[in-house]
Amino acid sequence: MSEITVQTHTRAVVWIDHLVAKIFGVGLTGVSAAAVHAHLPSQHLHHKANTIGDGRVQVDPTFLARVVEALGSCTDLLIIGPGTEKTELVHYLKAERPDLNLHVEASDHPTDCEIVALGRQRFRLS
């Protein structure tokens, strides 16, 4: 997957967590894929004794903006993912792209093929 804009399809599926967003443009003619990675200074999640900090992952302030930019001219969007990042993306999209038709579902860590199949099912393309 590359970090490119999904412009060829009007429907897309985004699987997102705090590290990466996988974006699949889904249509009758095929699928396009892109990935947007968070730029984090550290990926250590554990908390050592006698250190300052709460052990949480740092936040990339540009991550959601880059995900929205990668969506291009998409009009229908299904957002899935395991944590709270999908909720943050929904709030960001409602403010930045109110024209989008949003669908949200909880998901674990599906394969790329399962993500595409879920998108085809949601958008009734199969």
Coordinates of C-alpha atoms in Angstrom, one line a residue:
M1 CA 0.0 0.0 0.0
S2 CA 1.2 3.5 -0.7
E3 CA 0.4 6.8 0.8
I4 CA -1.6 8.1 -2.1
T5 CA -5.0 9.7 -2.5
V6 CA -8.0 7.4 -3.2
Q7 CA -9.6 9.5 -5.9
T8 CA -10.9 6.9 -8.3
H9 CA -13.7 5.6 -6.1
T10 CA -16.6 7.4 -4.5
R11 CA -16.9 4.8 -1.7
A12 CA -14.1 3.9 0.7
V13 CA -13.4 1.8 3.8
V14 CA -11.0 3.1 6.4
W15 CA -9.5 0.8 9.0
I16 CA -7.8 2.9 11.6
D17 CA -5.9 2.7 14.9
H18 CA -3.4 5.1 16.5
L19 CA -0.5 4.0 14.3
V20 CA -1.9 3.5 10.7
A21 CA -5.0 4.1 8.6
K22 CA -5.6 1.6 5.8
I23 CA -7.8 3.2 3.1
F24 CA -9.5 1.1 0.5
G25 CA -11.4 2.7 -2.4
V26 CA -14.2 0.2 -3.4
G27 CA -16.1 0.2 -6.6
L28 CA -17.6 -2.0 -9.2
T29 CA -14.5 -1.9 -11.3
G30 CA -11.9 -2.7 -8.6
V31 CA -10.2 -1.6 -5.4
S32 CA -7.5 0.9 -4.7
A33 CA -5.4 0.9 -1.5
A34 CA -3.5 3.4 0.4
A35 CA -2.0 3.7 3.9
V36 CA -1.3 6.7 6.1
H37 CA 1.1 6.2 9.0
A38 CA 1.3 8.3 12.1
H39 CA 4.5 10.1 12.7
L40 CA 5.2 9.2 16.4
P41 CA 8.4 10.0 18.3
S42 CA 8.2 6.8 20.3
Q43 CA 6.2 3.6 20.1
H44 CA 6.9 2.4 23.6
L45 CA 3.7 1.7 25.5
H46 CA 5.1 0.5 28.8
H47 CA 5.8 2.6 31.8
K48 CA 9.1 2.2 33.6
A49 CA 9.5 2.9 37.3
N50 CA 10.7 6.4 38.4
T51 CA 10.0 8.0 35.0
I52 CA 7.8 10.9 34.0
G53 CA 4.8 10.3 31.8
D54 CA 1.8 8.0 31.8
G55 CA 3.1 5.4 29.3
R56 CA 0.6 6.3 26.6
V57 CA 1.5 6.7 22.9
Q58 CA 2.2 10.2 21.8
V59 CA -0.4 11.8 19.5
D60 CA 0.4 12.8 15.9
P61 CA -1.5 16.1 15.4
T62 CA -1.4 15.8 11.6
F63 CA -2.6 12.2 11.4
L64 CA -6.3 12.7 11.0
A65 CA -5.8 15.6 8.5
R66 CA -3.6 13.4 6.4
V67 CA -6.2 10.6 6.5
V68 CA -8.9 13.0 5.3
E69 CA -6.6 14.3 2.5
A70 CA -6.0 10.7 1.3
L71 CA -9.8 10.2 1.0
G72 CA -9.9 12.6 -2.0
S73 CA -13.3 13.0 -3.5
C74 CA -14.9 10.1 -1.6
T75 CA -18.6 10.6 -0.8
D76 CA -19.5 7.4 1.1
L77 CA -17.2 6.2 3.9
L78 CA -17.2 3.2 6.2
I79 CA -14.9 3.6 9.2
I80 CA -13.8 0.5 11.1
G81 CA -11.2 -0.2 13.8
P82 CA -10.4 -1.6 17.2
G83 CA -10.0 1.4 19.4
T84 CA -11.1 5.0 19.9
E85 CA -9.3 6.4 16.9
K86 CA -12.3 5.7 14.7
T87 CA -14.4 7.9 17.0
E88 CA -11.9 10.7 16.8
L89 CA -11.9 10.4 13.0
V90 CA -15.7 10.6 12.9
H91 CA -15.7 13.8 14.9
Y92 CA -12.9 15.3 12.8
L93 CA -14.8 14.3 9.6
K94 CA -18.1 15.8 10.8
A95 CA -16.3 19.1 11.3
E96 CA -14.1 19.1 8.2
R97 CA -16.2 17.1 5.6
P98 CA -19.9 17.4 6.5
D99 CA -20.7 16.3 3.0
L100 CA -19.6 12.7 3.7
N101 CA -22.1 9.9 4.3
L102 CA -20.5 8.1 7.3
H103 CA -20.9 4.6 8.5
V104 CA -19.0 3.3 11.6
E105 CA -18.5 -0.3 12.8
A106 CA -16.3 -1.9 15.5
S107 CA -13.7 -4.2 14.2
D108 CA -10.7 -6.1 15.4
H109 CA -7.8 -6.7 13.1
P110 CA -9.2 -8.1 9.8
T111 CA -7.1 -8.9 6.8
D112 CA -7.1 -6.5 3.8
C113 CA -9.4 -8.9 1.9
E114 CA -11.9 -9.0 4.9
I115 CA -11.9 -5.2 5.0
V116 CA -12.7 -5.0 1.3
A117 CA -15.4 -7.6 1.6
L118 CA -17.0 -5.7 4.5
G119 CA -17.0 -2.5 2.3
R120 CA -18.5 -4.3 -0.6
Q121 CA -21.2 -5.7 1.7
R122 CA -21.9 -2.3 3.3
F123 CA -22.2 -0.5 0.0
R124 CA -24.0 -3.4 -1.7
L125 CA -21.5 -3.9 -4.4
S126 CA -21.2 -7.7 -4.4

